[in-house]
Tab-separated table of C-alpha atoms in Angstrom:
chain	number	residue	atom	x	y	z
A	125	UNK	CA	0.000	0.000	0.000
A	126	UNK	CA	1.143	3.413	-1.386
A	127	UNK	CA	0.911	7.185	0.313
A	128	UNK	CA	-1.254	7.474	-2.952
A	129	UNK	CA	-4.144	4.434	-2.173
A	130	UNK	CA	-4.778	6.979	1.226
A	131	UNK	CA	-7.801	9.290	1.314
A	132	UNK	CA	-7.411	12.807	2.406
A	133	UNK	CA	-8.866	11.793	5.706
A	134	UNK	CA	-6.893	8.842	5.801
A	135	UNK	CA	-4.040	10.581	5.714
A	136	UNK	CA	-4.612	13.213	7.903
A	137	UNK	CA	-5.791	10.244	10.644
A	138	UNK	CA	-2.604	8.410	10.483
A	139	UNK	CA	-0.340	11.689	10.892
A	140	UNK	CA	-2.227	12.871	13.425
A	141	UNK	CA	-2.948	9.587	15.583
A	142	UNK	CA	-0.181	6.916	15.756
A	143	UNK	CA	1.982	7.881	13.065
A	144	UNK	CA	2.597	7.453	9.219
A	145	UNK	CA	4.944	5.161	8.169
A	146	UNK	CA	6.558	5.357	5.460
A	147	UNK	CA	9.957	3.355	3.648
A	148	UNK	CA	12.112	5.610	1.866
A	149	UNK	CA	14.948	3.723	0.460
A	150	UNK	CA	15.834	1.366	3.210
A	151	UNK	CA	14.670	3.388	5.996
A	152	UNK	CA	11.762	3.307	7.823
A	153	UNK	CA	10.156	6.404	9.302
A	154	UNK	CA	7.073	7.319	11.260
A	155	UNK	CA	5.745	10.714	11.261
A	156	UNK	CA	3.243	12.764	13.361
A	157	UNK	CA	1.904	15.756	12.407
A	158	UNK	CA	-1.699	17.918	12.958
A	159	UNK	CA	-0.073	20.686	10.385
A	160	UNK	CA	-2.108	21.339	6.855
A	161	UNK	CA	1.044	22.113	5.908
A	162	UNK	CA	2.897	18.514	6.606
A	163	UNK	CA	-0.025	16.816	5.216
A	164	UNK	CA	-0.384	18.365	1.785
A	165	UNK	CA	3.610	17.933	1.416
A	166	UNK	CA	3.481	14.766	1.867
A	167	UNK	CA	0.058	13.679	-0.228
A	168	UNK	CA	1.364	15.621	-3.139
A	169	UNK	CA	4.950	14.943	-3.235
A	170	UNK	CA	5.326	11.119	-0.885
A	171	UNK	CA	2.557	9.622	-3.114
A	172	UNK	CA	4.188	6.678	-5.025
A	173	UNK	CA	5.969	5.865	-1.542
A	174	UNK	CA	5.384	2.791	0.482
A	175	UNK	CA	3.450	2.852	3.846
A	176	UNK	CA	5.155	0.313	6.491
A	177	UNK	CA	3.294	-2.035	8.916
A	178	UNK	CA	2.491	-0.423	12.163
A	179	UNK	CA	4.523	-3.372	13.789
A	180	UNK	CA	7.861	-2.558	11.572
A	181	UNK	CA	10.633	-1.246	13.049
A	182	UNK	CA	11.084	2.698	12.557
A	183	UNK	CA	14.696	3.775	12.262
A	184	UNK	CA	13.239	7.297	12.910
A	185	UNK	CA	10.079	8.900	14.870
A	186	UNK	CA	9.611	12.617	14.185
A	187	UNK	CA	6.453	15.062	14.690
A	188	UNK	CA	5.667	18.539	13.286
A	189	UNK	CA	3.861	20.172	15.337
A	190	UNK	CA	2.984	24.199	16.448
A	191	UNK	CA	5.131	24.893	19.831
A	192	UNK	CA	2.648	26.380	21.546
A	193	UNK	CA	-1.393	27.036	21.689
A	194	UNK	CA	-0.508	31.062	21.585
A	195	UNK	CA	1.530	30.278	18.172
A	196	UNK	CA	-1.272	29.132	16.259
A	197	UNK	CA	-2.821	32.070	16.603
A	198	UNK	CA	0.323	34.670	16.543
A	199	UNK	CA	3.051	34.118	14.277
A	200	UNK	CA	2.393	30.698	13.803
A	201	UNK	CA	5.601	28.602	14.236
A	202	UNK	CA	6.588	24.644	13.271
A	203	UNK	CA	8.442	22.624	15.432
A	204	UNK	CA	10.607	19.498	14.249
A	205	UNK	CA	11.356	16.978	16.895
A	206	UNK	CA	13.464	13.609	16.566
A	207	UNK	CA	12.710	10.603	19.240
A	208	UNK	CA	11.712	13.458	21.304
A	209	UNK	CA	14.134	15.727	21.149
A	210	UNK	CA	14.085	19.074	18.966
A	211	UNK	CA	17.476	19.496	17.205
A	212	UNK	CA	16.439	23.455	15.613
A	213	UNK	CA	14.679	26.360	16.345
A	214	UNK	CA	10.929	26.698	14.907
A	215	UNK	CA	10.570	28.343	11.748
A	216	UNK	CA	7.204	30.049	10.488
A	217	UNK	CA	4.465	27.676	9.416
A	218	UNK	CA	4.871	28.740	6.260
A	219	UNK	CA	7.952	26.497	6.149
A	220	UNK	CA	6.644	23.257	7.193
A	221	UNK	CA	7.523	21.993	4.208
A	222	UNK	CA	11.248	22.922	4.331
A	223	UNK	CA	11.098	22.034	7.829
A	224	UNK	CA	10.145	18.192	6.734
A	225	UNK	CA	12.578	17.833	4.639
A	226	UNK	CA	15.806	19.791	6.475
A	227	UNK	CA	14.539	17.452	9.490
A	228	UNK	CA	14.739	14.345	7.910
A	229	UNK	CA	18.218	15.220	6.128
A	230	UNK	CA	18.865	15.544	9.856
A	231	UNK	CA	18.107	12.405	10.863
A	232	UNK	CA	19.676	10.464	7.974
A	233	UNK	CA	22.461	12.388	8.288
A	234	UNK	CA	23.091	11.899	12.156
A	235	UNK	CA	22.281	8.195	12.218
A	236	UNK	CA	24.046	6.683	9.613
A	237	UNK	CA	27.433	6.045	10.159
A	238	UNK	CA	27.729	2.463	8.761
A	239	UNK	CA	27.562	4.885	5.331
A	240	UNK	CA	30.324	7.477	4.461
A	241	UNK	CA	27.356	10.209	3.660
A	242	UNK	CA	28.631	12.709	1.382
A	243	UNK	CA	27.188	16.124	0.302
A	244	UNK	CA	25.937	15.358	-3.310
A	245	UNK	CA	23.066	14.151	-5.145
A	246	UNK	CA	23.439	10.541	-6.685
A	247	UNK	CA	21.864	8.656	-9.955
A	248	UNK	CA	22.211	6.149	-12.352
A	249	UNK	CA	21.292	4.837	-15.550
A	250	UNK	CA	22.601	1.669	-17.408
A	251	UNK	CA	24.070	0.628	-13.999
A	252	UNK	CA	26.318	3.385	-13.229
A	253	UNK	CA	25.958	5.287	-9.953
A	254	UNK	CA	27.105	9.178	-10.538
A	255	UNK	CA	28.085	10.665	-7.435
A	256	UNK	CA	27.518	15.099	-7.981
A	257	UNK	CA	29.767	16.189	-5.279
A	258	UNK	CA	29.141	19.740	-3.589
A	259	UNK	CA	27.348	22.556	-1.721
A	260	UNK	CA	24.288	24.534	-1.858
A	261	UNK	CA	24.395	26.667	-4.871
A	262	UNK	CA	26.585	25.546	-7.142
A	263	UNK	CA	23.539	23.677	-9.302
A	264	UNK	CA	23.856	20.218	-7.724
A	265	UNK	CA	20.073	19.776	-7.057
A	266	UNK	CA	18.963	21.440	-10.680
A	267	UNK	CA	21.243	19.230	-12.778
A	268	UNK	CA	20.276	16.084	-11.288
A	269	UNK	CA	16.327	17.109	-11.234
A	270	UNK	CA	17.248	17.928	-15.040
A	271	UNK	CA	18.769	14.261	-14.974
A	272	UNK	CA	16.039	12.359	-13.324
A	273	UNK	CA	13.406	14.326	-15.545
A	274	UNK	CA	15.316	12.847	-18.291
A	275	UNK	CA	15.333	9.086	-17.311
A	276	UNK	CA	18.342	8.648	-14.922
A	277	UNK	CA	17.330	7.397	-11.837
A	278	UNK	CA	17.298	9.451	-8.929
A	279	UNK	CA	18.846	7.625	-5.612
A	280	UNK	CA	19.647	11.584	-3.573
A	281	UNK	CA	19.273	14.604	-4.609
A	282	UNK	CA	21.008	15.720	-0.970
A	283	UNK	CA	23.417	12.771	0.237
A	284	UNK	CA	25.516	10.002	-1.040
A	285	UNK	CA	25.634	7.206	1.537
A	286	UNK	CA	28.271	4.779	0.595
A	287	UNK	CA	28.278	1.649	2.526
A	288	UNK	CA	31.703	1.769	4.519
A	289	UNK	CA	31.807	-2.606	3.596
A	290	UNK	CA	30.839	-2.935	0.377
A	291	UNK	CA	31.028	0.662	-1.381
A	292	UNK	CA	28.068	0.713	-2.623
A	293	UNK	CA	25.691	3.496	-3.358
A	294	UNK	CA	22.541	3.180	-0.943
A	295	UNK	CA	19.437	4.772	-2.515
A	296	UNK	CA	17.508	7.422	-0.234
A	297	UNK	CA	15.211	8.875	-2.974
A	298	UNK	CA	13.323	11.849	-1.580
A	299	UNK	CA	11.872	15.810	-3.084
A	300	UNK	CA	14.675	17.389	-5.342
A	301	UNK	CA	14.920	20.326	-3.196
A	302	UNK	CA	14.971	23.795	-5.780
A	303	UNK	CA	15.768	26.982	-4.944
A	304	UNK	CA	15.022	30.562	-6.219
A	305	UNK	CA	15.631	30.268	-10.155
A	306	UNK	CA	15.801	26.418	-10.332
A	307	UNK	CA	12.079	26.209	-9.810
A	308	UNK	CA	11.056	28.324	-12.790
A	309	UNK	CA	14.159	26.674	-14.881
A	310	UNK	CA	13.494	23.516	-14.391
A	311	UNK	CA	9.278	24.319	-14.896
A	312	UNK	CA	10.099	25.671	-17.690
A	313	UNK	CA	12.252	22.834	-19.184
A	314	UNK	CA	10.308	20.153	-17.840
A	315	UNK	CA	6.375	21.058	-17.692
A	316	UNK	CA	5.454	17.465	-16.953
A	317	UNK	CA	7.108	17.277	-13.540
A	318	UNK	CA	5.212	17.982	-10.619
A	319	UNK	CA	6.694	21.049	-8.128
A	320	UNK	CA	5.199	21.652	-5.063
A	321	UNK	CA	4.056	24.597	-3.558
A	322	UNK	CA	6.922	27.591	-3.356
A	323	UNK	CA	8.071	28.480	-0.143
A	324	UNK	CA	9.554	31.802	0.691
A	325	UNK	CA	11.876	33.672	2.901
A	326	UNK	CA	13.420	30.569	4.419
A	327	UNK	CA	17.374	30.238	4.880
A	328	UNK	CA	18.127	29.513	1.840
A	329	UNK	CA	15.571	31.387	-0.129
A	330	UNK	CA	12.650	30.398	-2.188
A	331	UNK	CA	12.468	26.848	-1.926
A	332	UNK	CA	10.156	24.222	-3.717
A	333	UNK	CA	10.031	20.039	-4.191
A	334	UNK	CA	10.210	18.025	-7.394
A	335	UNK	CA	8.235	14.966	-6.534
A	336	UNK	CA	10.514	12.292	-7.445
A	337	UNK	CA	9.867	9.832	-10.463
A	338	UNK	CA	8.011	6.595	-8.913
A	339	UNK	CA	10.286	4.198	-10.424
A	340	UNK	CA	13.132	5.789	-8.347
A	341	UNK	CA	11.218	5.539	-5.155
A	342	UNK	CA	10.105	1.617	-5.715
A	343	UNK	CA	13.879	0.469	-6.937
A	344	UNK	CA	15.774	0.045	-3.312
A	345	UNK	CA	18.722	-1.469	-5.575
A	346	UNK	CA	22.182	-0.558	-4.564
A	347	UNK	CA	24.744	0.936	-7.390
A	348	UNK	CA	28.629	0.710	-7.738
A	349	UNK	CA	29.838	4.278	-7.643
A	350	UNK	CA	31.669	4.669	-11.360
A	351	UNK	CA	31.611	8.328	-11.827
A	352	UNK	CA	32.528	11.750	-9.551
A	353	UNK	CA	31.737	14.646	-11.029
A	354	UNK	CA	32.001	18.120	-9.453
A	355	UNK	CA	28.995	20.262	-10.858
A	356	UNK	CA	29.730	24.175	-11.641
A	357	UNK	CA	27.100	26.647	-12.696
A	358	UNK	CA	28.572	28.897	-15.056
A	359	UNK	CA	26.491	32.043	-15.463
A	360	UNK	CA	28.872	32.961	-18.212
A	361	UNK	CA	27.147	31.844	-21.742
A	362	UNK	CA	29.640	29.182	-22.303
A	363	UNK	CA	29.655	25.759	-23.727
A	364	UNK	CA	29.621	23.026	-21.485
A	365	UNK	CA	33.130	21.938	-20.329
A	366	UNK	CA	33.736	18.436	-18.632
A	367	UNK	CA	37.358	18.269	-17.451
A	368	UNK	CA	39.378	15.274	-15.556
A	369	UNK	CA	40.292	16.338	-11.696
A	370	UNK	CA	43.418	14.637	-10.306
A	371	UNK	CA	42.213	11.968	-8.206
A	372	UNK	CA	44.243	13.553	-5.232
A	373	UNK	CA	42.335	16.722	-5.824
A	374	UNK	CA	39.159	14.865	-6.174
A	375	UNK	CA	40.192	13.180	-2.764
A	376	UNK	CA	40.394	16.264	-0.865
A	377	UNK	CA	37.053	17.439	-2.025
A	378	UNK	CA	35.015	14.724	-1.753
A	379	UNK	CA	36.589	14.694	2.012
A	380	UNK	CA	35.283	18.515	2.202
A	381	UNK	CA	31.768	17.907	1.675
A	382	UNK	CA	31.473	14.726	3.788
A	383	UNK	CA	28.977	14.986	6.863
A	384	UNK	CA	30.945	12.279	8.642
A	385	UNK	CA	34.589	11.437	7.480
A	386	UNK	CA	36.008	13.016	10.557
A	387	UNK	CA	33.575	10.660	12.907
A	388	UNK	CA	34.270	7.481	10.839
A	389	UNK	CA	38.013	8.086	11.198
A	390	UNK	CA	40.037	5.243	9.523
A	391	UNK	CA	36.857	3.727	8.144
A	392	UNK	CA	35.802	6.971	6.505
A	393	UNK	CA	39.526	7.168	4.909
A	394	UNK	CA	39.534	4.046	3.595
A	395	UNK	CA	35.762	3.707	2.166
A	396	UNK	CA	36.680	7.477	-0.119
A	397	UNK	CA	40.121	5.870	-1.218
A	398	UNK	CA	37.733	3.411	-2.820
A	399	UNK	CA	35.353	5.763	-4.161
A	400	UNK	CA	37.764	7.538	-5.725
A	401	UNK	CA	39.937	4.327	-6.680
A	402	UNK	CA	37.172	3.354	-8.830
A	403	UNK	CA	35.533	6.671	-10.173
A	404	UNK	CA	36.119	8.844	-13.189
A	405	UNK	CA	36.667	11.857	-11.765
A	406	UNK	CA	35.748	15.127	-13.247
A	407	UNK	CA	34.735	18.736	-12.961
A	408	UNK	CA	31.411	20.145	-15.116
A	409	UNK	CA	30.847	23.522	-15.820
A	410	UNK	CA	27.604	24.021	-17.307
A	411	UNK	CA	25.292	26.993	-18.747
A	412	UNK	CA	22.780	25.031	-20.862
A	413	UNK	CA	21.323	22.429	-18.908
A	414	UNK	CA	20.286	20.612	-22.408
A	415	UNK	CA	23.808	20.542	-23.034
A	416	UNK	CA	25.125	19.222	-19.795
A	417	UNK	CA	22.206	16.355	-20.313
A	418	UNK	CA	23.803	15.618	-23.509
A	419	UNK	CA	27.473	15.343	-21.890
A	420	UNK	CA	26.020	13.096	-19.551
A	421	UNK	CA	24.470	10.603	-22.101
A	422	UNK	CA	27.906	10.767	-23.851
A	423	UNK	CA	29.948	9.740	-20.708
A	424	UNK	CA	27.354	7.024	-20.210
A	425	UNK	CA	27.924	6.019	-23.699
A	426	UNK	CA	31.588	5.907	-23.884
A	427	UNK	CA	31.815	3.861	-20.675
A	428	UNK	CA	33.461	0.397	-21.218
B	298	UNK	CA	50.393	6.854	12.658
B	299	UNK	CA	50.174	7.852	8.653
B	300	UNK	CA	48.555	6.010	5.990
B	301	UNK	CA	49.276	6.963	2.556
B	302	UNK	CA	47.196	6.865	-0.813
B	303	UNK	CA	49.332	7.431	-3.984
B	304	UNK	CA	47.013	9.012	-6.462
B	305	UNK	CA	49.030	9.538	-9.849
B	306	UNK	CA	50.911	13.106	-9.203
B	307	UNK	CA	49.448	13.549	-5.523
B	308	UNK	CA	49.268	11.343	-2.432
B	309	UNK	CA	46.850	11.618	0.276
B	310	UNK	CA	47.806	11.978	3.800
B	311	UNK	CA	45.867	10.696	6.320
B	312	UNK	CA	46.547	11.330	10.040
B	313	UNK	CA	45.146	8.554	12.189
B	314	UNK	CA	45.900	10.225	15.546
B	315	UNK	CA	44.807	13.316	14.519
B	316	UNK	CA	42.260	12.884	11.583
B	317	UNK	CA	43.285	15.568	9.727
B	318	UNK	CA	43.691	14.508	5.945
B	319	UNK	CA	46.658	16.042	3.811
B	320	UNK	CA	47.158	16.253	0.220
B	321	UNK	CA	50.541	16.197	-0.430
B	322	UNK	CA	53.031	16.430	-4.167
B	323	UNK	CA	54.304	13.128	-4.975
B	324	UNK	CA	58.011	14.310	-4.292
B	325	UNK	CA	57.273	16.027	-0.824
B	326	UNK	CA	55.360	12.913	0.549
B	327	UNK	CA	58.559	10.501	-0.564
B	328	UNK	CA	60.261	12.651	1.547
B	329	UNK	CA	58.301	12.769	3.922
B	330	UNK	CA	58.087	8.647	4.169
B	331	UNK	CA	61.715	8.478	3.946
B	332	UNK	CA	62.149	10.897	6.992
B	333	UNK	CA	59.775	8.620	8.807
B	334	UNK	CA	61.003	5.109	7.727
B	335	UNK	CA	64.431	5.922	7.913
B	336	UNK	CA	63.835	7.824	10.755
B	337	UNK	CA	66.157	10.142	9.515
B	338	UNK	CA	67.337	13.878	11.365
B	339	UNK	CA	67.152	16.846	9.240
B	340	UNK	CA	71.146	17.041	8.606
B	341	UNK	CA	70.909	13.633	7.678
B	342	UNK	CA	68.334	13.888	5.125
B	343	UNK	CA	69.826	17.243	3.857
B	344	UNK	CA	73.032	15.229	3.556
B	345	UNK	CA	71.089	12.081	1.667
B	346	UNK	CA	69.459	14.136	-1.141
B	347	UNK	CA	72.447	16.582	-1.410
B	348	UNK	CA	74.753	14.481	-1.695
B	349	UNK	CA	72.195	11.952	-4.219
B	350	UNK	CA	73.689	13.850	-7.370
B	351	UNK	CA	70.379	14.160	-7.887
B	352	UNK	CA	69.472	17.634	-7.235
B	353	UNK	CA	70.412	20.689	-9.718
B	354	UNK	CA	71.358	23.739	-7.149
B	355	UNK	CA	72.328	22.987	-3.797
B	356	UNK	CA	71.570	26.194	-1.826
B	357	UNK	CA	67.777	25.837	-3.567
B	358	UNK	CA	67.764	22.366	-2.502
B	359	UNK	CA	68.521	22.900	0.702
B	360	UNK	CA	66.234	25.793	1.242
B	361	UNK	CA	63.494	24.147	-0.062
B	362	UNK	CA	64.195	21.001	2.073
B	363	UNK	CA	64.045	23.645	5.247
B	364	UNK	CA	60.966	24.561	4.399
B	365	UNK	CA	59.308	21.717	3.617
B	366	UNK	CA	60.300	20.211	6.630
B	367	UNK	CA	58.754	23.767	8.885
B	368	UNK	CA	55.700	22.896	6.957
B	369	UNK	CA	55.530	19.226	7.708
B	370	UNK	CA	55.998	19.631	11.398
B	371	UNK	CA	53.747	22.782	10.951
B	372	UNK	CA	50.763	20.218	10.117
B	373	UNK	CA	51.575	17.302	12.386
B	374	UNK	CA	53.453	15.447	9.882
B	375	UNK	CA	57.012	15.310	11.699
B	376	UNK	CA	57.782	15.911	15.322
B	377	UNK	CA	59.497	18.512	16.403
B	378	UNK	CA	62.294	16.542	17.458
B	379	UNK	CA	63.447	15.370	14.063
């Protein structure tokens, strides 16, 4: 049973009762939440996602909820909390949204250490995981919702988790998170995919979820990590440019935007060595996104 | 404790006491192995390469060993001792 085979009501019973649970990739999560906002994010953008058994373990328990009676009425405020505990301030209610999805990168990104979790959004097609190394606002999150909207398969748009054993990619699809010009680009160049409602003024500006392609959400299968590419948004006019990086270089980067390489110590050190052991490694600076889809095909192509 | 990864031109430092990660020029990091393995003093590693016929101008050579050795210990790399 789907997000999607729930009424309305049903829905909005389970969030605000015992809990929703839901699997996203292998993880299994229960939320609460009385907040319209909450429950609209997640009918319109969590539908093709699986609902777990009420007996299933949860790895995580969170609830949205407004932090006080008062601030329902005045300046109306979300609250995330994890297992009981509230890791961040509130933010307006307008950002409940946000709020869902910053939370849960929370989570995932402060329980995981059997992964090495890197900043970067991951995909593959034809069997080849690409890992897109780097931070906010460098176009990360609209190149791979470009990708995804043109049949690669989404496993992050937010963090690579690389089992520390087997270096594997684990998928964790969730909302491509777009910000500020992304949402209208990627509207523009891809009218069929669904973005949810805008949300303003938060951190990190306008903000708005792709929903994520159901064949990405159903497909838990792990991926061998075969290319590293370092994304660059070039506001300059400029063809697209795909250039090796030194695999030292690469390295050093990839150990920048970690979450956890310092935590896992030798473990962390050893699982990138084989990341970048076994990836291409290069640096694309893009303009046109229908170009950079096109030197993306043509790496996929050349591949032995 | 160091473990090394020899990437092509570059080798990765990493620093299991401390955690720190280095990226380091091929060249400098065989130096700094040797230093290490051979356990090797300053003078005497001056003296090794200097004396190697391998090096163009000595003075440079020397200089550059100096600092390259500041910069190791600056980072963790070497003890102070050496």
């Amino acid at each position: 049973m789907k997000v999607i085979d729930l009424t309305h009501k049903e829905l909005q019973k389970r969030l605000s009762s015992s809990g929703l649970g839901l699997k996203i990739g292998k993880y299994n999560i229960v939320a609460t939440s009385k907040l319209n906002g909450i429950i609209s994010h997640i009918s319109s953008l969590y539908q093709s996602y699986k609902l777990s058994d009420r007996d299933e373990f949860a790895d995580f328990y969170i609830d949205f909820s407004s932090p006080s009676r008062l601030r329902a009425y005045f300046r109306p405020q979300v609250d995330f909390s994890f297992d009981g505990a509230t890791p961040f301030l509130p933010l307006p209610l307008a950002q409940a949204a946000a709020m869902f999805e910053w939370g849960l990168n929370w989570c995932i990104a402060n329980n995981s250490n059997q992964y090495l979790i890197i900043h970067a959004a991951v995909i593959e097609k034809n069997g080849i995981g690409v890992v897109l190394p780097g931070q906010s606002g460098n176009g990360k999150s609209t190149l791979c919702a470009a990708l995804v909207c043109n049949g690669w398969r989404l496993l992050s748009d937010e963090m690579a988790l690389i089992d520390t054993v087997t270096g594997l990619l684990n998928p964790v699809p969730r909302p491509v998170s777009l910000k500020n010009r992304s949402i209208e680009v990627i509207g523009a160049y891809f009218p069929a995919a669904y973005i949810g409602k805008a949300v303003n003024d938060t951190a990190k500006g306008t903000i708005a979820h792709m929903r994520p392609p159901a064949d990405s959400v159903n497909n838990s299968s792990e991926v061998p990590p075969l290319k590293l590419i370092f994304p660059k948004y070039a506001d300059n006019g400029l063809a697209v440019e795909l250039s090796s990086v030194p695999k030292g270089l690469a390295f050093i980067q990839l150990a920048r935007n970690a979450f956890n390489y310092n935590i896992l110590g030798k473990t962390g050190f050893t699982a990138a060595t084989k990341l970048v052991e076994q990836c291409d490694c290069h640096e694309l600076k893009y303009h046109s996104l229908p170009e950079a889809l096109s030197a993306f095909d043509e790496l996929i192509a050349k591949y032995p | 404790m160091l473990l090394y990864n020899d990437f092509d031109q570059h080798v990765i430092v990493y620093n299991v006491e401390s955690g720190d990660t280095h990226l380091l020029d091929k060249m400098d990091a065989d130096i700094l192995q040797a230093m290490l393995d051979l356990k090797l003093s300053n003078r005497q590693l001056e003296d090794k390469v200097l004396n190697s016929g391998r090096c163009g101008n000595k003075d440079d050579a020397a200089a550059y060993l100096r600092q390259l050795i500041k910069q190791l210990t600056e980072l963790g790399l070497l003890e102070d001792w050496i």
